[in-house]
């Protein structure tokens, strides 16, 4: 079976492409390269440059590569941008998904793996977030991911597709320096960026009801996340797989923002103290996954720790900073 990975030249998508290929799974990639980089992909993986909202292109790609399963990662994913441009987020994250599902159904694709997010939970008030924790997203990005899940499940029921939705928690790290995240949107590269410019890291709020007053999050190494995709894809490909599954992808361990910033200082050797600023709207005091269902259903558990995430991300940051000079 051949898997089409949309957004496969991006930070997470390229890790998935490498992991799938190394495991002997045939893949093809569709990416508009708005944030992807062809250099990230294994040399033998075919890349089609284009938009998942283009039905004619999708029809051709699905046929040309004899696609039997789709891993859909292509999406816009920046929360502040989603607040400023909600219609764009609904159009690109939900509208394009509808086009892709229609094309997949018409092509006879019967396996669909959807990249979702812990943002669907909003600000959960629980020690561990399970898949049964109520979903209450607090921004358009999270809303589009939840709507995407609804759409995937509905299309699966209508067209006989087996579907899986993976709810990622906080992704960090790199399997190799050249695959590192080059954007400055998540906390680890944001701290790197501040340190590189000679500025102190920022912590947004230190008066939360947590042990050190800063938000607690579940961080997952991107290589572990890619392996979760492989496990989910293989489960979907099994002859007796039917219906839908929704699974959290995290480590099940909380790390506070202050703990993470301290660890980054140890890894980089730049231990300058963080400055504390006001809380950001919508930040939950604690968001840590229960990863039990992933273990039972996918046979997958995370194996890499936070220090490994930070160290691998830092090596990638230095490589890309050097290349940019």
Coordinates of C-alpha atoms in Angstrom, one line a residue:
X1 CA 0.0 0.0 0.0
X2 CA 1.2 3.5 -0.8
X3 CA 0.6 6.4 1.7
X4 CA 0.2 10.0 0.6
X5 CA 1.6 12.4 3.2
X6 CA 0.2 15.9 2.8
X7 CA 2.5 18.5 4.3
X8 CA 5.2 15.9 4.1
X9 CA 8.0 18.4 3.5
X10 CA 7.3 20.2 6.8
X11 CA 9.0 19.8 10.1
X12 CA 6.7 17.0 11.4
X13 CA 5.8 15.7 7.9
X14 CA 9.4 15.1 6.9
X15 CA 10.0 13.1 10.1
X16 CA 7.0 11.0 9.3
X17 CA 8.2 10.5 5.7
X18 CA 11.7 9.4 6.9
X19 CA 10.2 7.0 9.5
X20 CA 7.7 5.4 7.1
X21 CA 10.3 5.0 4.4
X22 CA 12.9 3.5 6.8
X23 CA 10.3 1.0 7.9
X24 CA 9.7 -0.1 4.3
X25 CA 6.4 1.7 3.8
X26 CA 6.0 3.3 0.3
X27 CA 5.1 7.0 0.5
X28 CA 4.5 10.0 -1.7
X29 CA 4.4 13.6 -0.5
X30 CA 2.1 16.5 -1.5
X31 CA 3.2 19.9 -0.2
X32 CA 2.6 23.4 -1.3
X33 CA 6.1 24.3 0.2
X34 CA 4.7 27.4 2.0
X35 CA 6.6 26.2 5.0
X36 CA 8.1 22.9 3.8
X37 CA 11.5 22.2 2.4
X38 CA 12.2 19.5 -0.3
X39 CA 15.7 19.0 1.1
X40 CA 14.2 17.5 4.2
X41 CA 12.8 14.5 2.3
X42 CA 14.5 11.2 1.6
X43 CA 15.8 11.2 -1.9
X44 CA 13.6 8.3 -3.1
X45 CA 10.3 9.9 -1.9
X46 CA 8.4 11.5 -4.8
X47 CA 7.3 15.1 -4.1
X48 CA 4.3 16.7 -5.8
X49 CA 4.2 20.5 -5.2
X50 CA 0.6 21.7 -4.9
X51 CA -2.4 22.5 -2.8
X52 CA -4.7 20.0 -1.1
X53 CA -7.6 22.2 -2.0
X54 CA -7.1 21.5 -5.7
X55 CA -9.4 18.6 -6.6
X56 CA -7.9 18.0 -10.1
X57 CA -4.4 17.8 -8.7
X58 CA -5.6 15.4 -5.9
X59 CA -7.3 13.1 -8.4
X60 CA -4.1 12.9 -10.5
X61 CA -1.8 12.4 -7.5
X62 CA -4.0 9.7 -6.0
X63 CA -4.1 7.8 -9.3
X64 CA -0.5 8.3 -10.4
X65 CA 0.9 7.0 -7.1
X66 CA -1.8 4.4 -6.6
X67 CA -2.5 5.8 -3.2
X68 CA -4.4 3.5 -0.8
X69 CA -4.0 5.5 2.4
X70 CA -3.6 9.2 3.3
X71 CA -1.7 10.8 6.2
X72 CA -3.0 14.4 6.4
X73 CA -0.7 16.8 8.1
X74 CA -1.0 19.9 5.8
X75 CA -2.6 22.7 7.8
X76 CA -2.1 26.2 9.2
X77 CA -1.2 25.9 12.9
X78 CA -0.4 29.2 14.5
X79 CA -2.8 30.3 17.2
X80 CA -2.3 34.1 17.1
X81 CA -2.7 33.9 13.3
X82 CA -5.9 31.9 13.6
X83 CA -7.3 34.6 15.9
X84 CA -6.4 37.3 13.4
X85 CA -7.6 35.4 10.3
X86 CA -10.2 32.8 11.3
X87 CA -11.8 32.6 7.9
X88 CA -8.5 31.7 6.4
X89 CA -8.0 28.9 9.0
X90 CA -11.4 27.5 8.4
X91 CA -10.9 27.6 4.6
X92 CA -7.5 26.0 4.6
X93 CA -7.8 23.6 7.6
X94 CA -11.4 22.5 7.1
X95 CA -12.3 23.4 3.5
X96 CA -9.2 21.8 2.0
X97 CA -9.7 18.7 4.2
X98 CA -13.3 18.3 2.8
X99 CA -11.8 18.5 -0.7
X100 CA -9.2 15.9 0.1
X101 CA -11.7 13.5 1.7
X102 CA -14.0 13.7 -1.3
X103 CA -11.1 13.0 -3.7
X104 CA -9.9 10.1 -1.5
X105 CA -13.4 8.6 -1.4
X106 CA -13.7 8.8 -5.2
X107 CA -10.3 7.2 -5.6
X108 CA -11.3 4.3 -3.4
X109 CA -8.9 5.2 -0.6
X110 CA -10.0 3.3 2.6
X111 CA -7.4 4.4 5.1
X112 CA -7.2 8.0 6.5
X113 CA -4.9 9.3 9.3
X114 CA -5.6 12.8 10.5
X115 CA -3.2 15.2 12.3
X116 CA -5.1 16.7 15.1
X117 CA -4.0 18.6 18.2
X118 CA -4.4 18.8 22.0
X119 CA -5.7 22.3 21.2
X120 CA -9.1 20.7 20.8
X121 CA -9.3 20.3 24.6
X122 CA -8.9 24.1 25.3
X123 CA -8.1 24.6 29.0
X124 CA -8.7 21.2 30.6
X125 CA -9.0 21.2 34.4
X126 CA -7.7 17.6 34.9
X127 CA -4.4 16.1 36.0
X128 CA -4.3 13.9 32.9
X129 CA -6.2 14.6 29.7
X130 CA -7.8 11.4 28.3
X131 CA -9.5 11.1 25.0
X132 CA -12.8 11.4 26.9
X133 CA -12.0 14.8 28.4
X134 CA -14.5 17.3 27.0
X135 CA -13.3 19.2 24.0
X136 CA -13.7 23.0 24.3
X137 CA -11.2 24.8 22.1
X138 CA -10.5 28.4 22.9
X139 CA -9.2 29.7 19.5
X140 CA -10.0 29.2 15.8
X141 CA -7.0 26.9 15.3
X142 CA -8.3 24.4 17.9
X143 CA -11.8 24.8 16.5
X144 CA -10.6 23.8 13.0
X145 CA -8.9 20.7 14.4
X146 CA -12.0 19.6 16.2
X147 CA -14.2 20.3 13.2
X148 CA -11.6 18.3 11.1
X149 CA -12.0 15.4 13.4
X150 CA -15.8 15.5 13.0
X151 CA -15.4 15.7 9.3
X152 CA -12.9 12.8 9.1
X153 CA -15.2 10.5 11.2
X154 CA -18.3 11.4 9.2
X155 CA -16.6 10.8 5.9
X156 CA -15.2 7.5 7.2
X157 CA -18.6 6.3 8.1
X158 CA -20.1 7.5 4.8
X159 CA -17.5 6.0 2.6
X160 CA -16.3 2.9 4.5
X161 CA -12.9 4.5 5.4
X162 CA -11.1 3.4 8.5
X163 CA -9.9 6.6 10.2
X164 CA -7.6 7.6 13.0
X165 CA -7.1 11.1 14.6
X166 CA -3.9 11.7 16.5
X167 CA -4.1 14.5 19.0
X168 CA -0.5 15.8 19.4
X169 CA 0.6 17.5 22.5
X170 CA 3.7 19.8 22.5
X171 CA 6.2 18.7 19.8
X172 CA 9.9 19.4 20.0
X173 CA 13.3 18.0 19.0
X174 CA 14.8 16.6 15.8
X175 CA 15.8 13.1 14.6
X176 CA 18.7 14.8 12.8
X177 CA 19.9 18.4 12.8
X178 CA 18.8 19.0 9.2
X179 CA 15.3 18.0 10.0
X180 CA 15.0 20.5 12.9
X181 CA 12.2 23.1 13.2
X182 CA 13.3 26.3 11.6
X183 CA 10.2 28.3 12.7
X184 CA 10.1 30.4 15.8
X185 CA 6.6 29.6 16.9
X186 CA 7.0 27.0 19.7
X187 CA 8.6 27.4 23.1
X188 CA 11.9 25.7 22.5
X189 CA 12.9 27.6 19.3
X190 CA 11.4 30.8 20.8
X191 CA 13.9 30.5 23.8
X192 CA 16.7 29.6 21.4
X193 CA 15.9 32.7 19.4
X194 CA 16.0 35.0 22.4
X195 CA 19.3 33.5 23.6
X196 CA 20.9 33.8 20.2
X197 CA 20.0 37.5 20.1
X198 CA 21.4 38.0 23.6
X199 CA 18.1 38.4 25.2
X200 CA 16.6 36.7 28.2
X201 CA 13.9 34.0 27.7
X202 CA 10.4 35.0 28.5
X203 CA 7.9 33.2 30.8
X204 CA 4.3 34.3 30.4
X205 CA 2.8 34.1 33.9
X206 CA 4.2 32.7 37.1
X207 CA 1.1 32.8 39.2
X208 CA -0.7 29.7 38.0
X209 CA -1.9 27.0 40.5
X210 CA 1.1 24.7 39.7
X211 CA 4.1 23.8 41.8
X212 CA 6.3 26.6 40.5
X213 CA 3.6 28.9 39.3
X214 CA 4.3 28.4 35.6
X215 CA 2.2 26.4 33.1
X216 CA 2.8 22.6 32.9
X217 CA 2.9 20.9 29.5
X218 CA 3.5 17.5 28.0
X219 CA 6.4 17.5 25.5
X220 CA 6.8 14.8 22.9
X221 CA 9.9 14.2 20.7
X222 CA 9.1 14.6 17.1
X223 CA 10.8 11.2 16.4
X224 CA 8.5 9.6 18.8
X225 CA 5.5 11.3 17.1
X226 CA 6.7 10.0 13.7
X227 CA 6.9 6.5 15.2
X228 CA 3.3 6.9 16.4
X229 CA 2.2 7.7 12.9
X230 CA 3.9 4.6 11.6
X231 CA 2.1 2.5 14.3
X232 CA -1.2 4.1 13.5
X233 CA -0.7 3.6 9.7
X234 CA 0.1 0.0 10.2
X235 CA -3.0 -0.5 12.4
X236 CA -5.1 1.1 9.7
X237 CA -3.6 -1.1 7.0
X238 CA -4.5 -4.3 8.9
X239 CA -7.2 -6.2 7.0
X240 CA -9.6 -6.3 9.9
X241 CA -9.4 -2.6 10.8
X242 CA -12.6 -0.6 10.5
X243 CA -14.3 2.3 12.2
X244 CA -12.5 5.3 13.8
X245 CA -10.0 5.8 16.6
X246 CA -8.9 9.0 18.3
X247 CA -5.7 8.9 20.3
X248 CA -3.6 11.3 22.4
X249 CA 0.1 11.4 21.5
X250 CA 2.2 12.5 24.5
X251 CA 4.5 11.2 27.1
X252 CA 2.1 11.5 30.1
X253 CA 4.6 13.5 32.0
X254 CA 4.4 17.2 32.9
X255 CA 7.2 19.7 32.6
X256 CA 6.7 23.3 33.7
X257 CA 7.8 26.2 31.6
X258 CA 10.3 27.3 34.2
X259 CA 11.8 23.7 34.3
X260 CA 12.0 23.7 30.5
X261 CA 13.7 27.1 30.4
X262 CA 16.2 26.0 33.1
X263 CA 17.0 22.8 31.1
X264 CA 17.5 24.8 27.9
X265 CA 20.0 27.0 29.8
X266 CA 21.9 23.8 30.9
X267 CA 22.0 22.4 27.3
X268 CA 23.0 25.7 25.6
X269 CA 25.3 26.9 28.4
X270 CA 23.4 30.2 28.5
X271 CA 21.8 30.3 31.9
X272 CA 20.6 33.9 32.0
X273 CA 17.5 34.2 34.1
X274 CA 14.1 34.4 32.4
X275 CA 11.9 37.5 32.6
X276 CA 8.3 37.0 33.7
X277 CA 5.6 38.8 31.7
X278 CA 1.8 38.7 32.0
X279 CA -0.3 35.7 31.3
X280 CA -1.4 35.0 27.7
X281 CA -5.1 34.5 27.1
X282 CA -6.2 30.9 26.9
X283 CA -3.2 29.3 28.5
X284 CA -4.2 26.3 30.6
X285 CA -2.4 25.9 33.9
X286 CA -1.8 22.2 33.1
X287 CA -2.2 20.1 29.9
X288 CA -0.7 16.7 30.2
X289 CA -1.8 13.7 28.2
X290 CA -2.9 10.3 29.3
X291 CA -1.0 8.1 26.8
X292 CA -2.6 4.8 27.9
X293 CA -4.9 4.4 24.9
X294 CA -2.0 4.9 22.5
X295 CA -0.2 2.1 24.2
X296 CA -3.2 -0.3 24.1
X297 CA -4.4 0.5 20.6
X298 CA -1.2 1.3 18.7
X299 CA 1.3 -0.6 20.8
X300 CA 3.3 2.7 21.0
X301 CA 4.9 4.6 23.9
X302 CA 7.3 7.5 23.8
X303 CA 10.9 6.6 24.5
X304 CA 12.7 9.9 24.4
X305 CA 13.0 12.4 27.2
X306 CA 12.9 16.2 27.4
X307 CA 16.7 16.6 27.6
X308 CA 17.1 14.7 24.4
X309 CA 14.4 16.9 22.8
X310 CA 16.2 20.1 23.8
X311 CA 19.7 18.8 22.8
X312 CA 18.6 17.6 19.4
X313 CA 16.7 20.8 18.7
X314 CA 19.7 22.9 19.8
X315 CA 22.0 21.0 17.4
X316 CA 19.5 21.7 14.6
X317 CA 19.2 25.3 15.6
X318 CA 23.0 25.8 15.4
X319 CA 23.1 24.1 12.0
X320 CA 20.4 26.3 10.5
X321 CA 21.7 29.5 12.2
X322 CA 25.1 28.8 10.7
X323 CA 23.6 28.1 7.2
X324 CA 21.7 31.4 7.4
X325 CA 24.8 33.5 8.0

